[in-house]
mmCIF file of C-alpha atoms and ligand atoms in Angstrom:
data_model
loop_
_atom_site.group_PDB
_atom_site.id
_atom_site.type_symbol
_atom_site.label_atom_id
_atom_site.label_comp_id
_atom_site.label_asym_id
_atom_site.label_seq_id
_atom_site.Cartn_x
_atom_site.Cartn_y
_atom_site.Cartn_z
ATOM 1 C CA MET A 1 101.291 231.294 62.837
ATOM 2 C CA ARG A 2 102.526 231.299 59.425
ATOM 3 C CA ARG A 3 103.991 227.864 59.879
ATOM 4 C CA LEU A 4 101.079 226.401 61.274
ATOM 5 C CA ARG A 5 98.650 227.466 58.403
ATOM 6 C CA GLY A 6 101.352 226.034 56.102
ATOM 7 C CA THR A 7 100.821 222.988 58.371
ATOM 8 C CA LEU A 8 97.496 222.769 57.761
ATOM 9 C CA ARG A 9 97.540 223.806 54.242
ATOM 10 C CA ARG A 10 98.944 220.245 53.916
ATOM 11 C CA PRO A 11 97.347 218.135 55.839
ATOM 12 C CA VAL A 12 100.336 215.002 55.100
ATOM 13 C CA ALA A 13 102.747 217.641 57.195
ATOM 14 C CA LEU A 14 100.030 218.170 60.059
ATOM 15 C CA ALA A 15 100.039 213.971 60.438
ATOM 16 C CA GLU A 16 103.990 213.881 60.369
ATOM 17 C CA ARG A 17 103.938 216.007 63.078
ATOM 18 C CA ILE A 18 101.726 213.911 65.370
ATOM 19 C CA GLU A 19 104.298 211.024 64.464
ATOM 20 C CA ASN A 20 106.786 212.894 66.318
ATOM 21 C CA ALA A 21 105.137 214.781 68.800
ATOM 22 C CA SER A 22 106.634 212.964 71.924
ATOM 23 C CA VAL A 23 104.482 214.968 74.552
ATOM 24 C CA LEU A 24 101.740 212.588 73.574
ATOM 25 C CA ASP A 25 103.792 209.615 74.869
ATOM 26 C CA ARG A 26 102.922 209.632 78.555
ATOM 27 C CA ALA A 27 98.894 209.829 77.756
ATOM 28 C CA THR A 28 99.562 207.350 75.457
ATOM 29 C CA ALA A 29 101.377 204.895 77.277
ATOM 30 C CA ALA A 30 98.896 205.041 80.417
ATOM 31 C CA LEU A 31 95.811 204.822 78.037
ATOM 32 C CA ALA A 32 97.339 201.525 76.410
ATOM 33 C CA GLU A 33 98.740 200.222 79.604
ATOM 34 C CA ALA A 34 94.591 200.616 80.795
ATOM 35 C CA VAL A 35 93.230 198.979 77.612
ATOM 36 C CA ARG A 36 95.638 195.970 77.283
ATOM 37 C CA GLY A 37 94.562 195.327 80.866
ATOM 38 C CA ALA A 38 90.691 195.355 80.176
ATOM 39 C CA LEU A 39 91.690 193.590 77.544
ATOM 40 C CA ARG A 40 93.210 190.872 79.073
ATOM 41 C CA ARG A 41 90.498 190.481 81.658
ATOM 42 C CA SER A 42 87.388 190.781 79.066
ATOM 43 C CA GLY A 43 88.850 187.666 77.280
ATOM 44 C CA GLY A 44 87.403 189.482 73.673
ATOM 45 C CA ALA A 45 90.780 190.759 72.419
ATOM 46 C CA ASP A 46 91.017 188.231 69.757
ATOM 47 C CA LEU A 47 87.402 189.609 68.579
ATOM 48 C CA LEU A 48 87.780 192.778 68.462
ATOM 49 C CA HIS A 49 90.994 192.505 66.893
ATOM 50 C CA GLY A 50 88.761 191.174 64.035
ATOM 51 C CA VAL A 51 91.057 187.938 64.368
ATOM 52 C CA PRO A 52 87.842 185.469 63.344
ATOM 53 C CA LEU A 53 87.384 188.119 60.210
ATOM 54 C CA GLY A 54 90.810 187.351 59.218
ATOM 55 C CA GLN A 55 90.992 191.429 58.414
ATOM 56 C CA PRO A 56 90.847 194.172 61.669
ATOM 57 C CA ALA A 57 87.321 194.620 62.445
ATOM 58 C CA HIS A 58 87.865 198.401 63.579
ATOM 59 C CA PRO A 59 87.517 199.380 59.626
ATOM 60 C CA PRO A 60 84.704 197.996 58.464
ATOM 61 C CA LEU A 61 82.572 198.643 62.555
ATOM 62 C CA VAL A 62 83.502 202.486 61.463
ATOM 63 C CA GLN A 63 81.428 202.499 57.904
ATOM 64 C CA LEU A 64 78.257 202.044 60.360
ATOM 65 C CA PRO A 65 78.350 206.069 61.974
ATOM 66 C CA ILE A 66 80.320 207.555 59.042
ATOM 67 C CA GLY A 67 77.347 206.056 56.801
ATOM 68 C CA CYS A 68 74.340 206.825 59.478
ATOM 69 C CA TRP A 69 76.089 210.298 60.317
ATOM 70 C CA ALA A 70 76.820 211.533 56.627
ATOM 71 C CA SER A 71 73.019 210.061 55.155
ATOM 72 C CA ALA A 72 71.546 212.346 58.259
ATOM 73 C CA ALA A 73 73.367 215.260 56.642
ATOM 74 C CA LEU A 74 72.191 215.016 54.094
ATOM 75 C CA LEU A 75 68.444 214.542 55.129
ATOM 76 C CA ASP A 76 68.748 217.446 56.929
ATOM 77 C CA LEU A 77 69.182 219.423 53.555
ATOM 78 C CA MET A 78 65.516 218.506 53.034
ATOM 79 C CA PRO A 79 62.185 218.828 54.013
ATOM 80 C CA GLY A 80 59.708 216.537 56.560
ATOM 81 C CA THR A 81 63.107 213.798 57.253
ATOM 82 C CA SER A 82 63.751 215.099 61.085
ATOM 83 C CA ARG A 83 62.426 212.068 62.228
ATOM 84 C CA ALA A 84 64.513 210.245 60.051
ATOM 85 C CA SER A 85 67.453 212.177 60.606
ATOM 86 C CA ARG A 86 66.936 211.129 64.268
ATOM 87 C CA ALA A 87 67.067 207.650 64.121
ATOM 88 C CA LEU A 88 70.315 207.924 61.800
ATOM 89 C CA ILE A 89 72.026 209.761 64.329
ATOM 90 C CA ALA A 90 71.075 207.725 67.123
ATOM 91 C CA ALA A 91 71.692 204.753 64.999
ATOM 92 C CA GLY A 92 75.228 206.166 64.330
ATOM 93 C CA VAL A 93 76.065 207.098 68.359
ATOM 94 C CA ALA A 94 75.340 203.080 69.172
ATOM 95 C CA GLY A 95 77.391 202.086 66.324
ATOM 96 C CA ALA A 96 80.605 204.155 67.255
ATOM 97 C CA VAL A 97 81.087 202.421 70.629
ATOM 98 C CA PRO A 98 82.057 198.448 69.181
ATOM 99 C CA ALA A 99 84.011 200.952 66.311
ATOM 100 C CA ALA A 100 86.007 202.161 68.906
ATOM 101 C CA ALA A 101 86.537 199.321 71.480
ATOM 102 C CA ALA A 102 87.711 197.434 68.201
ATOM 103 C CA GLY A 103 90.066 200.223 67.373
ATOM 104 C CA LEU A 104 90.987 200.788 71.232
ATOM 105 C CA ALA A 105 92.172 197.353 71.283
ATOM 106 C CA ASP A 106 94.191 197.263 67.926
ATOM 107 C CA TRP A 107 95.752 201.011 68.717
ATOM 108 C CA SER A 108 97.023 199.108 72.090
ATOM 109 C CA GLU A 109 99.620 197.325 70.297
ATOM 110 C CA LEU A 110 101.309 199.719 67.543
ATOM 111 C CA HIS A 111 104.367 201.264 67.907
ATOM 112 C CA ARG A 112 105.179 204.596 69.657
ATOM 113 C CA GLU A 113 104.504 206.526 66.302
ATOM 114 C CA GLN A 114 101.615 204.959 65.046
ATOM 115 C CA GLN A 115 100.300 205.494 68.882
ATOM 116 C CA ARG A 116 100.470 209.062 68.230
ATOM 117 C CA VAL A 117 98.690 209.420 64.824
ATOM 118 C CA GLY A 118 96.333 206.829 66.525
ATOM 119 C CA LEU A 119 95.624 208.534 69.838
ATOM 120 C CA VAL A 120 94.466 211.885 67.953
ATOM 121 C CA HIS A 121 92.418 209.660 65.626
ATOM 122 C CA ALA A 122 90.770 208.337 68.484
ATOM 123 C CA ALA A 123 90.215 211.707 70.087
ATOM 124 C CA SER A 124 88.625 212.910 66.546
ATOM 125 C CA GLY A 125 86.108 209.583 66.842
ATOM 126 C CA ALA A 126 85.248 210.718 69.987
ATOM 127 C CA MET A 127 84.884 214.446 69.414
ATOM 128 C CA ALA A 128 82.438 213.103 66.716
ATOM 129 C CA THR A 129 80.628 210.966 68.519
ATOM 130 C CA ALA A 130 80.426 213.482 71.014
ATOM 131 C CA LEU A 131 78.854 215.997 68.885
ATOM 132 C CA GLN A 132 76.672 213.794 67.160
ATOM 133 C CA ALA A 133 75.118 213.344 71.112
ATOM 134 C CA ALA A 134 74.446 216.725 71.554
ATOM 135 C CA SER A 135 73.086 216.839 67.977
ATOM 136 C CA LEU A 136 70.278 214.043 69.305
ATOM 137 C CA ALA A 137 69.665 215.681 72.551
ATOM 138 C CA ALA A 138 69.349 219.078 70.717
ATOM 139 C CA ARG A 139 66.808 217.835 67.956
ATOM 140 C CA VAL A 140 65.111 215.875 70.561
ATOM 141 C CA THR A 141 64.140 219.293 72.591
ATOM 142 C CA GLY A 142 63.194 220.998 69.333
ATOM 143 C CA ARG A 143 66.451 222.337 68.433
ATOM 144 C CA ASP A 144 66.782 221.591 64.940
ATOM 145 C CA ARG A 145 68.628 224.303 63.751
ATOM 146 C CA ARG A 146 71.649 223.728 66.558
ATOM 147 C CA GLY A 147 71.293 219.987 66.267
ATOM 148 C CA LYS A 148 72.068 220.732 62.572
ATOM 149 C CA LEU A 149 75.139 222.745 63.280
ATOM 150 C CA LEU A 150 76.695 220.419 65.814
ATOM 151 C CA SER A 151 75.866 217.772 62.971
ATOM 152 C CA ILE A 152 77.857 219.124 60.853
ATOM 153 C CA GLY A 153 80.745 219.609 63.481
ATOM 154 C CA GLY A 154 80.620 215.880 64.019
ATOM 155 C CA LEU A 155 80.695 215.007 60.692
ATOM 156 C CA THR A 156 84.242 217.529 60.232
ATOM 157 C CA ALA A 157 85.623 215.629 63.334
ATOM 158 C CA ALA A 158 84.833 211.976 62.269
ATOM 159 C CA ALA A 159 86.690 213.255 58.471
ATOM 160 C CA ALA A 160 89.540 214.607 60.839
ATOM 161 C CA GLY A 161 89.685 211.271 62.153
ATOM 162 C CA GLY A 162 89.085 209.663 59.040
ATOM 163 C CA TYR A 163 92.274 211.530 57.478
ATOM 164 C CA LEU A 164 94.415 210.360 60.302
ATOM 165 C CA GLY A 165 92.977 206.876 60.330
ATOM 166 C CA GLY A 166 94.094 206.808 56.493
ATOM 167 C CA HIS A 167 97.655 207.823 57.624
ATOM 168 C CA LEU A 168 97.590 205.291 60.085
ATOM 169 C CA ALA A 169 96.837 202.498 57.743
ATOM 170 C CA PHE A 170 98.592 203.323 54.888
ATOM 171 C CA ARG A 171 101.447 205.385 55.655
ATOM 172 C CA LEU A 172 102.334 203.842 59.061
ATOM 173 C CA GLY A 173 101.583 200.377 58.023
ATOM 174 C CA ALA A 174 98.726 200.016 60.931
ATOM 175 C CA GLY A 175 96.626 196.880 60.238
ATOM 176 C CA ALA A 176 97.805 195.692 56.936
ATOM 177 C CA SER A 177 99.875 192.121 56.599
ATOM 178 C CA HIS A 178 103.948 192.807 57.445
ATOM 179 C CA ALA A 179 104.427 189.550 55.938
ATOM 180 C CA GLU A 180 102.475 189.611 52.179
ATOM 181 C CA PRO A 181 105.661 190.820 50.231
ATOM 182 C CA VAL A 182 107.043 187.703 51.390
ATOM 183 C CA ALA A 183 105.419 186.113 48.546
ATOM 184 C CA HIS A 184 106.515 187.731 46.167
ATOM 185 C CA LEU A 185 110.210 187.421 47.609
ATOM 186 C CA ALA A 186 110.325 183.457 47.834
ATOM 187 C CA PRO A 187 111.995 182.574 44.789
ATOM 188 C CA LEU A 188 109.857 179.317 43.252
ATOM 189 C CA GLY A 189 110.598 175.872 43.816
ATOM 190 C CA TRP A 190 112.449 173.903 46.501
ATOM 191 C CA HIS A 191 116.104 175.598 47.617
ATOM 192 C CA ASP A 192 118.235 174.068 49.772
ATOM 193 C CA LEU A 193 118.742 175.960 53.291
ATOM 194 C CA CYS A 194 121.018 173.533 55.356
ATOM 195 C CA ARG A 195 121.547 170.514 56.387
ATOM 196 C CA ALA A 196 118.973 168.479 58.758
ATOM 197 C CA ARG A 197 121.921 167.665 61.253
ATOM 198 C CA ASP A 198 123.009 171.687 61.863
ATOM 199 C CA LEU A 199 119.562 172.256 63.008
ATOM 200 C CA PRO A 200 119.145 172.169 66.970
ATOM 201 C CA ASP A 201 115.769 169.562 67.861
ATOM 202 C CA GLY A 202 112.547 171.532 69.366
ATOM 203 C CA ARG A 203 114.156 175.171 68.795
ATOM 204 C CA PRO A 204 113.560 177.724 66.539
ATOM 205 C CA VAL A 205 116.098 179.029 64.438
ATOM 206 C CA ARG A 206 116.710 181.751 61.711
ATOM 207 C CA LEU A 207 117.690 180.969 58.280
ATOM 208 C CA PRO A 208 118.534 183.157 55.482
ATOM 209 C CA LEU A 209 116.785 182.393 52.186
ATOM 210 C CA GLY A 210 117.320 185.452 49.521
ATOM 211 C CA TYR A 211 115.612 188.106 50.442
ATOM 212 C CA LEU A 212 113.983 186.835 53.527
ATOM 213 C CA ASN A 213 114.279 185.189 56.369
ATOM 214 C CA LEU A 214 112.710 181.892 57.740
ATOM 215 C CA LEU A 215 111.951 180.877 61.278
ATOM 216 C CA VAL A 216 113.146 177.186 61.315
ATOM 217 C CA LEU A 217 112.003 174.155 62.864
ATOM 218 C CA ARG A 218 113.012 170.755 63.476
ATOM 219 C CA ARG A 219 111.499 168.105 65.468
ATOM 220 C CA GLY A 220 112.750 165.027 65.417
ATOM 221 C CA THR A 221 112.772 164.444 61.671
ATOM 222 C CA GLU A 222 110.161 166.496 61.236
ATOM 223 C CA VAL A 223 111.199 170.537 60.114
ATOM 224 C CA ARG A 224 108.587 173.523 60.235
ATOM 225 C CA ALA A 225 109.294 176.562 58.028
ATOM 226 C CA LEU A 226 107.646 179.836 58.419
ATOM 227 C CA ALA A 227 107.894 183.590 57.159
ATOM 228 C CA ASP A 228 110.284 185.190 60.385
ATOM 229 C CA HIS A 229 108.814 188.595 59.679
ATOM 230 C CA CYS A 230 105.688 188.432 62.112
ATOM 231 C CA ALA A 231 102.517 189.749 59.831
ATOM 232 C CA HIS A 232 101.605 192.288 62.590
ATOM 233 C CA LEU A 233 104.901 194.214 62.473
ATOM 234 C CA GLY A 234 107.479 192.661 61.744
ATOM 235 C CA GLY A 235 108.566 190.741 64.345
ATOM 236 C CA PRO A 236 111.295 188.374 64.720
ATOM 237 C CA LEU A 237 109.627 185.349 65.476
ATOM 238 C CA HIS A 238 112.455 183.031 66.077
ATOM 239 C CA GLN A 239 112.816 185.041 69.198
ATOM 240 C CA GLY A 240 109.344 183.705 70.334
ATOM 241 C CA ARG A 241 108.509 180.851 72.127
ATOM 242 C CA LEU A 242 107.013 177.797 71.267
ATOM 243 C CA ALA A 243 103.368 177.012 73.236
ATOM 244 C CA SER A 244 100.588 174.380 72.743
ATOM 245 C CA SER A 245 96.727 175.390 71.136
ATOM 246 C CA GLY A 246 95.001 171.687 71.761
ATOM 247 C CA PRO A 247 96.843 169.558 69.959
ATOM 248 C CA ASP A 248 98.704 172.387 67.771
ATOM 249 C CA LEU A 249 101.654 173.470 68.065
ATOM 250 C CA CYS A 250 102.812 177.151 67.845
ATOM 251 C CA VAL A 251 104.894 180.473 67.620
ATOM 252 C CA VAL A 252 104.153 183.264 70.452
ATOM 253 C CA CYS A 253 105.626 186.711 68.345
ATOM 254 C CA PRO A 254 108.038 188.746 71.474
ATOM 255 C CA TRP A 255 106.505 191.659 70.058
ATOM 256 C CA HIS A 256 102.957 191.714 70.707
ATOM 257 C CA GLY A 257 102.174 188.193 71.605
ATOM 258 C CA SER A 258 100.446 187.282 68.551
ATOM 259 C CA THR A 259 100.245 183.835 68.416
ATOM 260 C CA PHE A 260 100.663 181.451 64.801
ATOM 261 C CA ARG A 261 100.449 177.576 64.306
ATOM 262 C CA ILE A 262 103.697 176.221 62.899
ATOM 263 C CA ALA A 263 101.995 173.733 60.682
ATOM 264 C CA ASP A 264 100.014 176.226 58.586
ATOM 265 C CA GLY A 265 100.883 179.646 59.779
ATOM 266 C CA ALA A 266 97.114 180.330 60.945
ATOM 267 C CA VAL A 267 96.284 182.812 63.225
ATOM 268 C CA VAL A 268 95.503 181.290 66.932
ATOM 269 C CA HIS A 269 95.581 184.740 68.792
ATOM 270 C CA GLY A 270 95.960 188.428 67.277
ATOM 271 C CA PRO A 271 96.623 191.146 67.020
ATOM 272 C CA ALA A 272 97.487 189.799 63.827
ATOM 273 C CA THR A 273 94.992 189.041 61.559
ATOM 274 C CA ALA A 274 96.620 187.444 58.463
ATOM 275 C CA ARG A 275 98.269 184.135 58.144
ATOM 276 C CA GLN A 276 101.774 183.794 58.773
ATOM 277 C CA PRO A 277 103.409 182.868 55.276
ATOM 278 C CA VAL A 278 104.806 179.245 55.347
ATOM 279 C CA PHE A 279 106.861 177.079 53.249
ATOM 280 C CA ASP A 280 106.854 173.103 52.520
ATOM 281 C CA THR A 281 109.875 171.308 53.380
ATOM 282 C CA ARG A 282 111.713 168.246 52.599
ATOM 283 C CA ILE A 283 114.541 166.248 53.300
ATOM 284 C CA THR A 284 116.604 164.950 51.077
ATOM 285 C CA GLU A 285 118.452 161.626 50.728
ATOM 286 C CA SER A 286 122.134 163.176 51.356
ATOM 287 C CA GLY A 287 120.153 165.044 54.122
ATOM 288 C CA ARG A 288 120.005 168.215 53.156
ATOM 289 C CA VAL A 289 116.856 170.728 54.033
ATOM 290 C CA GLN A 290 114.691 172.154 51.033
ATOM 291 C CA VAL A 291 112.164 174.682 51.080
ATOM 292 C CA LYS A 292 109.402 175.869 49.147
ATOM 293 C CA PRO A 293 106.797 178.429 49.589
ATOM 294 C CA ARG A 294 103.562 176.948 50.317
ATOM 295 C CA THR A 295 100.914 178.264 47.463
HETATM 296 S S1 FES B 301 105.215 191.810 65.963
HETATM 297 FE FE1 FES B 301 103.081 192.698 66.883
HETATM 298 S S2 FES B 301 102.481 190.481 67.044
HETATM 299 FE FE2 FES B 301 104.194 190.327 66.337
#
């Protein structure tokens, strides 16, 4: 009991315990598989991940329910605002649906520890939505006092879920680009990489450049280079397969299937939403491949 009280006093300790809660793994694996199957059938995965936005869609989408529910709670403190509160709660419940769908899509392609925290984060969000829906039902049937109490419960659940969402994003790195440090680790200017004739034709290989690893692909006399560390969660892109998207040659990450255009690192398919860093290349007269970070 004392241990539980201590944990609750330090929320990060609770979040870290959830990270290590292997008891969640069976439910997590089953739900993630179901979500991935639904995404494959729907064809809407890229939209839910936020690929057209260039960043995960879930964080901006949750602003609507949270904002509506917090506003309704404030209005509840003022007289004559019951209709406005009801409208805000209803809008929040409706807005929670796309927010949850986007969150589930991202969650289904995370690492095990991230998925454990994400599962509790999602359960908190579901609890918040259920309590707000119950609050709305109470209010429309004239039980305003009960409705206000349920709203407070819903906001509390949403706040707990929000804390875990922060832990997921900022401590466990879910949603952030894992290739962002490349811009700071790549030495400026042109750098010798290897002899062009040592590169196999048409097969990506990994080559070191200072602290970085690059995916390097030669096709005939053309050489392309990208950061090897996948922007989604750091998977080894050189182990991925090559694929075509229209006229463009792409590489598909072996971990979760993010697909990047080789020429410029653009995201063709998620779950990654951030562009993969690309390097300019040239072959010197002596046949050496040189690279430089593309700015
Ligand atoms: S690490 Fe997830 S798609 Fe590359």
